[in-house]
PDB file of C-alpha atoms and ligand atoms in Angstrom:
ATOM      1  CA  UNK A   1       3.109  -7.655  19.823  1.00  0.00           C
ATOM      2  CA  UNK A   2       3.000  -8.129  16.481  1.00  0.00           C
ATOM      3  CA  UNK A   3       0.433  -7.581  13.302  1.00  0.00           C
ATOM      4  CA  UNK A   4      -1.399 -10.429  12.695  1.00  0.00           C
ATOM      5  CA  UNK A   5      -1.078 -11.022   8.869  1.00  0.00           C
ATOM      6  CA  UNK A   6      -3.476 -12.236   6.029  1.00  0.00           C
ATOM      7  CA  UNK A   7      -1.976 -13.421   3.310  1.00  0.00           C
ATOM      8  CA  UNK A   8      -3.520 -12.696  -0.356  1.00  0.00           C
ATOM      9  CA  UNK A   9      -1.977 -15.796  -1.359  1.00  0.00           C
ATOM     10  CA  UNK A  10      -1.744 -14.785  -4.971  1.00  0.00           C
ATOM     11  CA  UNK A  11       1.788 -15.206  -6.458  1.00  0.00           C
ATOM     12  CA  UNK A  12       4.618 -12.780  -5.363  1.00  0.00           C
ATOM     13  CA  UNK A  13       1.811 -10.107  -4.035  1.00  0.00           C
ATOM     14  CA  UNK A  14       2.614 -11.162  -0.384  1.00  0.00           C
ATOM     15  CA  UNK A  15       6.660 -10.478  -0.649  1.00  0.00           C
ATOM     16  CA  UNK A  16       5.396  -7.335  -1.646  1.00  0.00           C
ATOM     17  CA  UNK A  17       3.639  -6.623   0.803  1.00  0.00           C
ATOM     18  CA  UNK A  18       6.213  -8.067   3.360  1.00  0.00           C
ATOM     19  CA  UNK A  19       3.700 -10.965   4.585  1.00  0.00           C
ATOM     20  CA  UNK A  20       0.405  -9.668   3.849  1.00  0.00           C
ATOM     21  CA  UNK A  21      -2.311  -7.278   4.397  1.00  0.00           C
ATOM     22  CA  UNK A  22      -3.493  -6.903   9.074  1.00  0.00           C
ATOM     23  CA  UNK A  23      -5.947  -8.718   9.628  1.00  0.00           C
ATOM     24  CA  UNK A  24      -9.894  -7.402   9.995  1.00  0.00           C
ATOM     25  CA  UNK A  25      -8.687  -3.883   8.519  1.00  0.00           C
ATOM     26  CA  UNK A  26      -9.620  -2.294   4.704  1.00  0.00           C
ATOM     27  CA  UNK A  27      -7.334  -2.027   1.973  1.00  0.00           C
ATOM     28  CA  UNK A  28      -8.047  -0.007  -1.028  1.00  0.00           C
ATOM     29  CA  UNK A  29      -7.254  -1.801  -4.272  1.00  0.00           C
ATOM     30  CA  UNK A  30      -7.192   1.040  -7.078  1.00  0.00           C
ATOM     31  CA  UNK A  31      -6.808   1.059 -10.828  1.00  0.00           C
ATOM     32  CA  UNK A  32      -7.992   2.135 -13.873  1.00  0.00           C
ATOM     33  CA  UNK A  33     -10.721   0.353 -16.276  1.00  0.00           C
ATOM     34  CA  UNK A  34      -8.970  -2.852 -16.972  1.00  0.00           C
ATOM     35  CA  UNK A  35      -6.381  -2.534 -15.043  1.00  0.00           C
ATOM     36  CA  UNK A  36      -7.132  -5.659 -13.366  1.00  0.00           C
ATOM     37  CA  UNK A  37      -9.170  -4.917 -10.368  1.00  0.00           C
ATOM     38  CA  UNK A  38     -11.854  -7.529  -9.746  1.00  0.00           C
ATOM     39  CA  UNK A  39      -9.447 -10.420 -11.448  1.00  0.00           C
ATOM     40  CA  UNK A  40      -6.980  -9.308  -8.215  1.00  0.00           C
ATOM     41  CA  UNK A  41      -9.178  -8.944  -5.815  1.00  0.00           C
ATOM     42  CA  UNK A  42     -11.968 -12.713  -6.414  1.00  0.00           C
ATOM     43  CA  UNK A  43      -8.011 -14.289  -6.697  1.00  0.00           C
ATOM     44  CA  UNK A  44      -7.627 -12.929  -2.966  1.00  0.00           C
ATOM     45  CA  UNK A  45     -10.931 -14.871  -2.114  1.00  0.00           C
ATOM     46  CA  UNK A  46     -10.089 -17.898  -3.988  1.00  0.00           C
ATOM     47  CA  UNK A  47      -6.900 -18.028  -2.374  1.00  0.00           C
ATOM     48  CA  UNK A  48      -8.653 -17.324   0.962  1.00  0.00           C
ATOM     49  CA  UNK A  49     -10.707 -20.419   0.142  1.00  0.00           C
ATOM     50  CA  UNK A  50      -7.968 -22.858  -1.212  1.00  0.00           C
ATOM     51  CA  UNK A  51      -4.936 -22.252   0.711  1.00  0.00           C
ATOM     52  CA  UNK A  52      -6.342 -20.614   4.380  1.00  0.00           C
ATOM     53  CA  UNK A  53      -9.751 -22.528   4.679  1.00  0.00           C
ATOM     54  CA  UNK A  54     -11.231 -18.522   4.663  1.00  0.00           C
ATOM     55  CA  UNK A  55     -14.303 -18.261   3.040  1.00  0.00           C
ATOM     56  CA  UNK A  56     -15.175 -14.960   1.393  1.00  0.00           C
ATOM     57  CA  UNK A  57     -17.495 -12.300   0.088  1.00  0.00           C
ATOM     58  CA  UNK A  58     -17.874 -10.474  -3.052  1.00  0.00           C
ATOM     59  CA  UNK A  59     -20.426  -7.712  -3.122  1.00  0.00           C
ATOM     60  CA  UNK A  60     -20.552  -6.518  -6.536  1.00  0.00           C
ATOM     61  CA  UNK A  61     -21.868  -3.289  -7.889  1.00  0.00           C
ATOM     62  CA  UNK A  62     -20.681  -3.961 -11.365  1.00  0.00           C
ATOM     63  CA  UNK A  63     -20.949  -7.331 -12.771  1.00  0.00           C
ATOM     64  CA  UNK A  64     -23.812  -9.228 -12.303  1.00  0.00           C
ATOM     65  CA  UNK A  65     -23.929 -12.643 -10.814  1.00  0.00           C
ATOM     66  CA  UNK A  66     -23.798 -14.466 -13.944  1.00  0.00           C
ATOM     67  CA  UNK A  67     -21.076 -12.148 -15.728  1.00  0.00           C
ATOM     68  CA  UNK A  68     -18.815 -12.497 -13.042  1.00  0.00           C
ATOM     69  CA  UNK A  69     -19.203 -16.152 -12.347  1.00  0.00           C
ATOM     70  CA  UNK A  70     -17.972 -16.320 -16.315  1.00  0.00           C
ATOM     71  CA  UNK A  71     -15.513 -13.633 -16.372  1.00  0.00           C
ATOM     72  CA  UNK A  72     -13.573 -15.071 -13.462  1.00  0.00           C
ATOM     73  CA  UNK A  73     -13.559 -18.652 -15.071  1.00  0.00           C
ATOM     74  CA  UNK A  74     -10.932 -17.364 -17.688  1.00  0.00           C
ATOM     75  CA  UNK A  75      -8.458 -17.017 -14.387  1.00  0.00           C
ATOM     76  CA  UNK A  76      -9.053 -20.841 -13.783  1.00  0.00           C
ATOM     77  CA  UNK A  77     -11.585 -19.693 -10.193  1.00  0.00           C
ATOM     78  CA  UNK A  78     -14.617 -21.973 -10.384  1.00  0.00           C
ATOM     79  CA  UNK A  79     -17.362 -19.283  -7.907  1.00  0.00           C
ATOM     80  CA  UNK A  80     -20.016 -21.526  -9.045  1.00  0.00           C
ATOM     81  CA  UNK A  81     -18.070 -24.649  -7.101  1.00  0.00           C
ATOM     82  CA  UNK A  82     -17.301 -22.723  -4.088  1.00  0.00           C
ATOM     83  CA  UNK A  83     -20.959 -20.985  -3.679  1.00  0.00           C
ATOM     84  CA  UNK A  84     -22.500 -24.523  -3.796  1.00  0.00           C
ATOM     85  CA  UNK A  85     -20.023 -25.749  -0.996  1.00  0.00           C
ATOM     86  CA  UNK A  86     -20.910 -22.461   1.320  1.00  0.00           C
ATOM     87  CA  UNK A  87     -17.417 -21.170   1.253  1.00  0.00           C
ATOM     88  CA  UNK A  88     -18.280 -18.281  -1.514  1.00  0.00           C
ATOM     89  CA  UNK A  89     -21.075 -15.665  -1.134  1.00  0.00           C
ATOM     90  CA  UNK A  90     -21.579 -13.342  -3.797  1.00  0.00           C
ATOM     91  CA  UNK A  91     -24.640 -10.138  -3.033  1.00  0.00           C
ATOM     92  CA  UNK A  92     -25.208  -9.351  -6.540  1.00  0.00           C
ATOM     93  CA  UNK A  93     -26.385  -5.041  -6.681  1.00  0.00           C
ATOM     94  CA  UNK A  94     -25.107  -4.598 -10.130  1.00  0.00           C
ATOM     95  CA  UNK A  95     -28.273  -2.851 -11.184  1.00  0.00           C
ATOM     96  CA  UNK A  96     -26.097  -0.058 -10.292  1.00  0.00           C
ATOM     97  CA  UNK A  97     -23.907   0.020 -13.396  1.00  0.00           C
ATOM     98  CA  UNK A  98     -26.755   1.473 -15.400  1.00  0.00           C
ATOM     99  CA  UNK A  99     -27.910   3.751 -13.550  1.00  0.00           C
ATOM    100  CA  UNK A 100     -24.475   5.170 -12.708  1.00  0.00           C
ATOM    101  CA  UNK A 101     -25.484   6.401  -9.453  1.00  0.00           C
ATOM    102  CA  UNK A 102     -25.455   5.055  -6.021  1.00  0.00           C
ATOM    103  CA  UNK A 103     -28.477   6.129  -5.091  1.00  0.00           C
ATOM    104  CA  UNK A 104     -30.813   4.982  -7.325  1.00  0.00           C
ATOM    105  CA  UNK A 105     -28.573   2.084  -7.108  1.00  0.00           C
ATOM    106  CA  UNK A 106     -29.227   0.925  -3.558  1.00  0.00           C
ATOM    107  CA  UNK A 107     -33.108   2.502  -3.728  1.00  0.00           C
ATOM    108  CA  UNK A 108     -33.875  -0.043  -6.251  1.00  0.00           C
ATOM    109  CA  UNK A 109     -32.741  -2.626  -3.536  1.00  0.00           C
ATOM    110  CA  UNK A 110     -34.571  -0.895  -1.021  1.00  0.00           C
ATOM    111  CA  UNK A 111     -31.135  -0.043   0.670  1.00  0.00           C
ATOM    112  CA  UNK A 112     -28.814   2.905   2.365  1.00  0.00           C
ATOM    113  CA  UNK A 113     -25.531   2.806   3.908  1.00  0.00           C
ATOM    114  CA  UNK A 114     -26.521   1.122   6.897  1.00  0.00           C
ATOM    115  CA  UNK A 115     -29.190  -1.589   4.968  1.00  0.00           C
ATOM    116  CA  UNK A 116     -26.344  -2.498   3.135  1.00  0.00           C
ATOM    117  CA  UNK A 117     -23.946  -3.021   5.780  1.00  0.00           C
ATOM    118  CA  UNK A 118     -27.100  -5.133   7.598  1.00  0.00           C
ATOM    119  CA  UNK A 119     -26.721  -7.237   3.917  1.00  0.00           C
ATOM    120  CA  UNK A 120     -23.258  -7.610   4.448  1.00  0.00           C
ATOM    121  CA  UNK A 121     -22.945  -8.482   8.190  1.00  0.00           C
ATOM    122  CA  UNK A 122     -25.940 -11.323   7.262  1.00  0.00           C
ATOM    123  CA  UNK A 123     -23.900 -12.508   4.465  1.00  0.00           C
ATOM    124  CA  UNK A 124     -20.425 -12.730   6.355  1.00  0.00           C
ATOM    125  CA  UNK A 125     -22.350 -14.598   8.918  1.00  0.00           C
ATOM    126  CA  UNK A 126     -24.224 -16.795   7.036  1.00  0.00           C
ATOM    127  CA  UNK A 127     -20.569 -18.580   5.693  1.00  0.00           C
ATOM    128  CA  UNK A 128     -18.506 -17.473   8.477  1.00  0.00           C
ATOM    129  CA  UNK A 129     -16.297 -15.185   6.367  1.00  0.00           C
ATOM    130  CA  UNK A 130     -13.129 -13.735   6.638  1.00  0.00           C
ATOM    131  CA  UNK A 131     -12.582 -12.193   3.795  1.00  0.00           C
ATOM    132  CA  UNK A 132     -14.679  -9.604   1.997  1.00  0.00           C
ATOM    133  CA  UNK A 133     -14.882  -7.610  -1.611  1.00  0.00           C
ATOM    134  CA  UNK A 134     -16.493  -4.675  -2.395  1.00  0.00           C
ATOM    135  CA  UNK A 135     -16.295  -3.676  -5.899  1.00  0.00           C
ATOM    136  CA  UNK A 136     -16.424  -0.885  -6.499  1.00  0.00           C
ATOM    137  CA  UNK A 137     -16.511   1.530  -3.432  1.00  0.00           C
ATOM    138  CA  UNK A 138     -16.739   4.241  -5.109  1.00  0.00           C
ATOM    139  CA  UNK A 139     -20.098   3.528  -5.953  1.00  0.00           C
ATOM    140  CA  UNK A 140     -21.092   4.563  -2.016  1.00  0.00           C
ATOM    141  CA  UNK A 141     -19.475   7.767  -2.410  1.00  0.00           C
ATOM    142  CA  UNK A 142     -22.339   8.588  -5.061  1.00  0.00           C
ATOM    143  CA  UNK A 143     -24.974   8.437  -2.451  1.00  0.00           C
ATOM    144  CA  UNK A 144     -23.480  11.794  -1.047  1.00  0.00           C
ATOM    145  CA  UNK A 145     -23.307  14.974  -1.969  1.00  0.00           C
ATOM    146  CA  UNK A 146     -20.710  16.952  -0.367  1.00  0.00           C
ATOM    147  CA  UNK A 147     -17.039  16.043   0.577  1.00  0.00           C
ATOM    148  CA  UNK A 148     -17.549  16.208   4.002  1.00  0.00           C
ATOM    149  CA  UNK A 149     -20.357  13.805   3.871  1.00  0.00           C
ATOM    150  CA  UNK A 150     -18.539  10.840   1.832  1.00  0.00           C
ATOM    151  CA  UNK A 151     -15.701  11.526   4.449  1.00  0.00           C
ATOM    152  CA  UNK A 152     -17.675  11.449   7.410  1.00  0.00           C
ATOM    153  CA  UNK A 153     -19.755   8.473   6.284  1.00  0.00           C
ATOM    154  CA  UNK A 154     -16.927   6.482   4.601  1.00  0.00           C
ATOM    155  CA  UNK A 155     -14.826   6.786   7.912  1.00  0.00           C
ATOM    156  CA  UNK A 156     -18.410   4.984  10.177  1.00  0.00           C
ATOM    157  CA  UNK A 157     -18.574   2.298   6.647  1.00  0.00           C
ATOM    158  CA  UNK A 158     -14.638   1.222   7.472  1.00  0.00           C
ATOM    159  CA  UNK A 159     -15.219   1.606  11.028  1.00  0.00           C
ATOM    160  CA  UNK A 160     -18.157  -0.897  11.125  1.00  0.00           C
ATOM    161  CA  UNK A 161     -16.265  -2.822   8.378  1.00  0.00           C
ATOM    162  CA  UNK A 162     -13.457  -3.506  10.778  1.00  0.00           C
ATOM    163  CA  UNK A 163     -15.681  -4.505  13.881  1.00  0.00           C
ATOM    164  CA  UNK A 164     -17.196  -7.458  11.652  1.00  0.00           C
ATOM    165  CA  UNK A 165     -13.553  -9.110  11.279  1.00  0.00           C
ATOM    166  CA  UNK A 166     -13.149  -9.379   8.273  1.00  0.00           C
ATOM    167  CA  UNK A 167     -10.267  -8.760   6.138  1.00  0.00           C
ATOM    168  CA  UNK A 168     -11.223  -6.586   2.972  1.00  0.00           C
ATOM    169  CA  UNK A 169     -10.319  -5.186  -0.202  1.00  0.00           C
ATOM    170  CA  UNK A 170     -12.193  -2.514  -1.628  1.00  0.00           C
ATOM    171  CA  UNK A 171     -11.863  -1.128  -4.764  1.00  0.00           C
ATOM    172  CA  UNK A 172     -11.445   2.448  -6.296  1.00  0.00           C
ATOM    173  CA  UNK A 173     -11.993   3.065  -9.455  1.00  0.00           C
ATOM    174  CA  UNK A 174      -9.559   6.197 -10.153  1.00  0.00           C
ATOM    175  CA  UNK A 175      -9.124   8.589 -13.024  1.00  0.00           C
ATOM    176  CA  UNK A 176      -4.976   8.897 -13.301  1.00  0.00           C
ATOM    177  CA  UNK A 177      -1.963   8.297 -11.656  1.00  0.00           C
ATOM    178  CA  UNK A 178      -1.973  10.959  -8.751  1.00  0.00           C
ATOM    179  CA  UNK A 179      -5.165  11.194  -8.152  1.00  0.00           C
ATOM    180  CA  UNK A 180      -6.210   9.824  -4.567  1.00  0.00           C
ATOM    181  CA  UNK A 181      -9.876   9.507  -3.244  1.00  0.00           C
ATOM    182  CA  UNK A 182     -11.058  10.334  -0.119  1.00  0.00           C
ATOM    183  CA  UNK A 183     -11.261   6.248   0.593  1.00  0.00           C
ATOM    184  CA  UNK A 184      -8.042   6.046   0.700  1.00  0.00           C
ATOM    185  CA  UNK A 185      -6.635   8.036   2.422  1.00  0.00           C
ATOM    186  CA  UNK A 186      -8.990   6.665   5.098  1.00  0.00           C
ATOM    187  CA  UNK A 187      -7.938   3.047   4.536  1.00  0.00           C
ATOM    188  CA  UNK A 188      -5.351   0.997   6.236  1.00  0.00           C
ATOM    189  CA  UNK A 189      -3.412   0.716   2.976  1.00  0.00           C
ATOM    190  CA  UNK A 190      -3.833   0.996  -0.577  1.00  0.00           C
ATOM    191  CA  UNK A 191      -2.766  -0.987  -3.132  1.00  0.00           C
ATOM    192  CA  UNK A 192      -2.496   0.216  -7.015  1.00  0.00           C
ATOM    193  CA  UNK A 193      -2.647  -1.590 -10.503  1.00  0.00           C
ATOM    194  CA  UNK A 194      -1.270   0.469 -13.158  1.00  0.00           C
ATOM    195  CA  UNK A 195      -1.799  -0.546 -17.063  1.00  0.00           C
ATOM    196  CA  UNK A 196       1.239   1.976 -18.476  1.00  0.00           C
ATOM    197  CA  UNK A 197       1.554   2.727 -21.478  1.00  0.00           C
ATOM    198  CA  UNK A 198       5.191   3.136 -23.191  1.00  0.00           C
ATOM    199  CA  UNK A 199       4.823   3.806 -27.125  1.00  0.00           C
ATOM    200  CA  UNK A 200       2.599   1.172 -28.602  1.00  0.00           C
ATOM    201  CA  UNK A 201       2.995  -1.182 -25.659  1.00  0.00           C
ATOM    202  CA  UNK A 202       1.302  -1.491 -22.210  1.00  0.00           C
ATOM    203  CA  UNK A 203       3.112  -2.836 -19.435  1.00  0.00           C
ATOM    204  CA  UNK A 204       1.195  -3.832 -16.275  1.00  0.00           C
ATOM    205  CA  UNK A 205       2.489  -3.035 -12.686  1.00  0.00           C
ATOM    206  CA  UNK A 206       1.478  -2.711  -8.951  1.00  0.00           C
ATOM    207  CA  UNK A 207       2.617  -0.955  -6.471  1.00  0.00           C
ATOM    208  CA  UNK A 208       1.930  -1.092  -2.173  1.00  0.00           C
ATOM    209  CA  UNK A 209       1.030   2.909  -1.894  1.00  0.00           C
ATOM    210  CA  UNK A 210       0.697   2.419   1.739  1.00  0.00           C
ATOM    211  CA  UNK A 211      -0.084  -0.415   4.561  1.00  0.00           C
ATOM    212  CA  UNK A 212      -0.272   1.204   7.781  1.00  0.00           C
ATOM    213  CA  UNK A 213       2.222  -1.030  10.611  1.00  0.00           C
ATOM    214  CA  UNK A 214       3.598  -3.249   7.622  1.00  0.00           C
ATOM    215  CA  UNK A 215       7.142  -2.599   5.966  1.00  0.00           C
ATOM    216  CA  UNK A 216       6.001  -3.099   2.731  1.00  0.00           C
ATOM    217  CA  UNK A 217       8.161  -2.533  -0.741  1.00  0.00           C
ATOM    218  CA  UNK A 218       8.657   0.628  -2.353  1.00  0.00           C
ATOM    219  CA  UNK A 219       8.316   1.105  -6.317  1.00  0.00           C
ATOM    220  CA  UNK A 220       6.244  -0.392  -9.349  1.00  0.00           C
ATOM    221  CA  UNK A 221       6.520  -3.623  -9.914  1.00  0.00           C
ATOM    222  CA  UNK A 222       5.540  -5.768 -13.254  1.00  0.00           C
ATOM    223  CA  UNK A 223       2.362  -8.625 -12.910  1.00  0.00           C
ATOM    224  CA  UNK A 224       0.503 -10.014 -15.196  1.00  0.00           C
ATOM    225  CA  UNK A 225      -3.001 -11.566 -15.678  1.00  0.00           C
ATOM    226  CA  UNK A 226      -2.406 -15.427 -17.068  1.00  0.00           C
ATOM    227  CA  UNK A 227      -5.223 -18.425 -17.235  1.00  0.00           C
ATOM    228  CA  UNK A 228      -4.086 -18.924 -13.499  1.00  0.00           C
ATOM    229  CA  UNK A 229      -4.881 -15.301 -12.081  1.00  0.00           C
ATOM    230  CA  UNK A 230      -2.464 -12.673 -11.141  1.00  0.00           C
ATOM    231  CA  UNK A 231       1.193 -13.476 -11.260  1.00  0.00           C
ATOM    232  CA  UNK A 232       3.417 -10.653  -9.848  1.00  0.00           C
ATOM    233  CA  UNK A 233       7.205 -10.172  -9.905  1.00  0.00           C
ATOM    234  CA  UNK A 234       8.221  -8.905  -6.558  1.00  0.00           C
ATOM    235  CA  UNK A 235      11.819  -8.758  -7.599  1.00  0.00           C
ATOM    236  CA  UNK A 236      11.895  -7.129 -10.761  1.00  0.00           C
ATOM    237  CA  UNK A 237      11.263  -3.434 -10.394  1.00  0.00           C
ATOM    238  CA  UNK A 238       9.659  -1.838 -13.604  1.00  0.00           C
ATOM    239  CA  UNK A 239      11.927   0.526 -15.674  1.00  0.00           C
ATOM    240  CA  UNK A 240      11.206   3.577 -15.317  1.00  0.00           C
TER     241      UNK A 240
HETATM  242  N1  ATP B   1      -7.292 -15.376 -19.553  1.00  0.00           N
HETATM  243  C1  ATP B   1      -6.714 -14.159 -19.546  1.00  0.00           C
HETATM  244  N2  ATP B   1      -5.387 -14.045 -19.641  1.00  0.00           N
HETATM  245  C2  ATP B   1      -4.800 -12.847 -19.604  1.00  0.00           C
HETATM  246  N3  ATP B   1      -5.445 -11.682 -19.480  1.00  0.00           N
HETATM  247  C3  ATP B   1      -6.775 -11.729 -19.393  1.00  0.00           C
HETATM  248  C4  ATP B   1      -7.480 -12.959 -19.415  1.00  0.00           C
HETATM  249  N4  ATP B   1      -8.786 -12.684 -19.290  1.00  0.00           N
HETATM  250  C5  ATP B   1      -8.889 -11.339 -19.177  1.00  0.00           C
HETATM  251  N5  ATP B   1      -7.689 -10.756 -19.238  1.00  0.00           N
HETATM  252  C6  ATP B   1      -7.363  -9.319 -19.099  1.00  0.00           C
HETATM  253  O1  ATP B   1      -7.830  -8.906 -17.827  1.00  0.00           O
HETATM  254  C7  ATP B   1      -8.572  -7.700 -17.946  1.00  0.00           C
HETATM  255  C8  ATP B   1      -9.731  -7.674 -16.976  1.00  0.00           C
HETATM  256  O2  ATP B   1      -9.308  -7.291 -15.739  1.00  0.00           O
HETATM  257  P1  ATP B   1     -10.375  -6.864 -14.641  1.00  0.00           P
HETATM  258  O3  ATP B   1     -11.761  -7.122 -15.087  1.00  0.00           O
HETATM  259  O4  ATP B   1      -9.934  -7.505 -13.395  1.00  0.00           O
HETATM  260  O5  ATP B   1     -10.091  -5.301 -14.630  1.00  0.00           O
HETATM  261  P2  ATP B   1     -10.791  -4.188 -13.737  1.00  0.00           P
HETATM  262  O6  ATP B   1      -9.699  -3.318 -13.249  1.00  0.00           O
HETATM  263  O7  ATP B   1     -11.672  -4.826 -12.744  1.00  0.00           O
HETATM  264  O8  ATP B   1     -11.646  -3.415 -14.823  1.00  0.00           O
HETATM  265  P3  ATP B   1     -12.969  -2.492 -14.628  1.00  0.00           P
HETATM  266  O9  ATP B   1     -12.483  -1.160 -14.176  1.00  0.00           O
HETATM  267  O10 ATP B   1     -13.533  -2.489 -15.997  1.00  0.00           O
HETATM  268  O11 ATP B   1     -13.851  -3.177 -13.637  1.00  0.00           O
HETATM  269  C9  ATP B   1      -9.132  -7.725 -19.323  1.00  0.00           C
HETATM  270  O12 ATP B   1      -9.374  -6.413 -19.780  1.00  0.00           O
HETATM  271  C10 ATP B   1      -8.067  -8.439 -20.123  1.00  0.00           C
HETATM  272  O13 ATP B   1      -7.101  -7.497 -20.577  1.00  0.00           O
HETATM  273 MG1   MG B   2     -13.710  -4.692 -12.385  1.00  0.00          MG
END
């Protein structure tokens, strides 16, 4: 039997991945500030939208409604258009970024782990989703304390994830190159931007770390962020 497929639909990502990411599991999208992130990851909605007839989900813990809604218009995706016609949800918590710390975070919306996943389940019902964005994750690990405790909870949060059916991208916000978080090494894959930097220049590039059952391509290859979204080169690898 084979892995069903979702494809991102955003250009030359999906040769990458050899077809796209399985269906209804979590992928960790990773990156440094600016890297490109949330631009990568409302493109995999919008393509969910345009090209699959998938409506999507983007909980946000960073930008607010209204910032992202404007951001996201330099990449040419119109949220405003798809929230009115019920195919885009957004749960706006991004009372979080000043407070830098989950918990506070979700107390000021009266939620924990398992509120919030009640929030989610009501909003991926509410348009029939199939594809969902957290952003970041990391921002759940703050409401624990030990290792053990973001492990153990992190592993039920992807577990219950998964039984909704939706296909997900969640992202990590990391602090260099080799660095892994305990999200993903849970996740069914992981996905990284790099924004390299070779003398005075900066070269973007992506690379599938892992994506468990799919035979995905190796290496770092270039993309870069246009007025149309995310644009990658799946046969160019980067130099090293
Ligand atoms: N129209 C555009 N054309 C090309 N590049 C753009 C355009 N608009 C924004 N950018 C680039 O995209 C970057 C934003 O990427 P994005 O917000 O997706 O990064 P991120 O990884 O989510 O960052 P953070 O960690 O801060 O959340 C900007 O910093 C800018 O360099
Ligand atoms: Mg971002």
């Amino acid at each position: 039997m084979e892995l069903p497929l979702t494809k991102t639909g955003i250009v030359g990502l999906d040769q990458l991945l050899g077809g796209g990411i399985p269906v209804g599991w979590s992928t960790i999208l990773s990156g440094e500030p600016g890297a490109g992130k949330t631009c990568l990851s409302v493109g995999f909605l919008v393509q969910g939208i345009k090209e699959y007839n998938e409506p999507g989900i983007f909980c946000s813990f960073n930008e607010s409604k209204k910032e992202l809604f404007l951001t996201q218009l330099a990449f040419g995706y119109d949220l405003q258009k798809y929230e009115a016609e019920k195919q885009f949800l957004l749960l706006d918590l991004s009372y979080g970024r000043a407070l830098g710390d989950g918990q506070l975070a979700l107390q000021q919306y009266k939620l924990d782990l398992p509120a919030l996943t009640k929030r989610l389940k009501e909003a991926i019902d509410s348009i029939n989703a199939k594809r969902l964005v957290i952003d970041p994750l990391t921002i759940i690990s703050l409401l624990f304390d030990d290792i053990r405790e973001i492990r153990y909870n992190m592993f039920r949060f992807f577990d219950v994830i998964r039984r909704f059916g939706v296909t997900s991208l969640a992202i990590a916000e990391t602090q260099g190159e080799d660095v892994y978080s305990v999200e993903e090494f849970l996740a069914a894959g992981i996905i990284r931007l790099y924004n390299e930097r070779s003398g005075a220049k900066r070269q973007r590039g992506i690379e599938i770390i892992k994506m468990r059952g799919v035979n995905h391509k190796r290496g770092i290859f270039p993309f870069s962020i246009t007025n149309q979204g995310i644009i990658v080169s799946p046969d160019v690898e980067m130099p090293s």
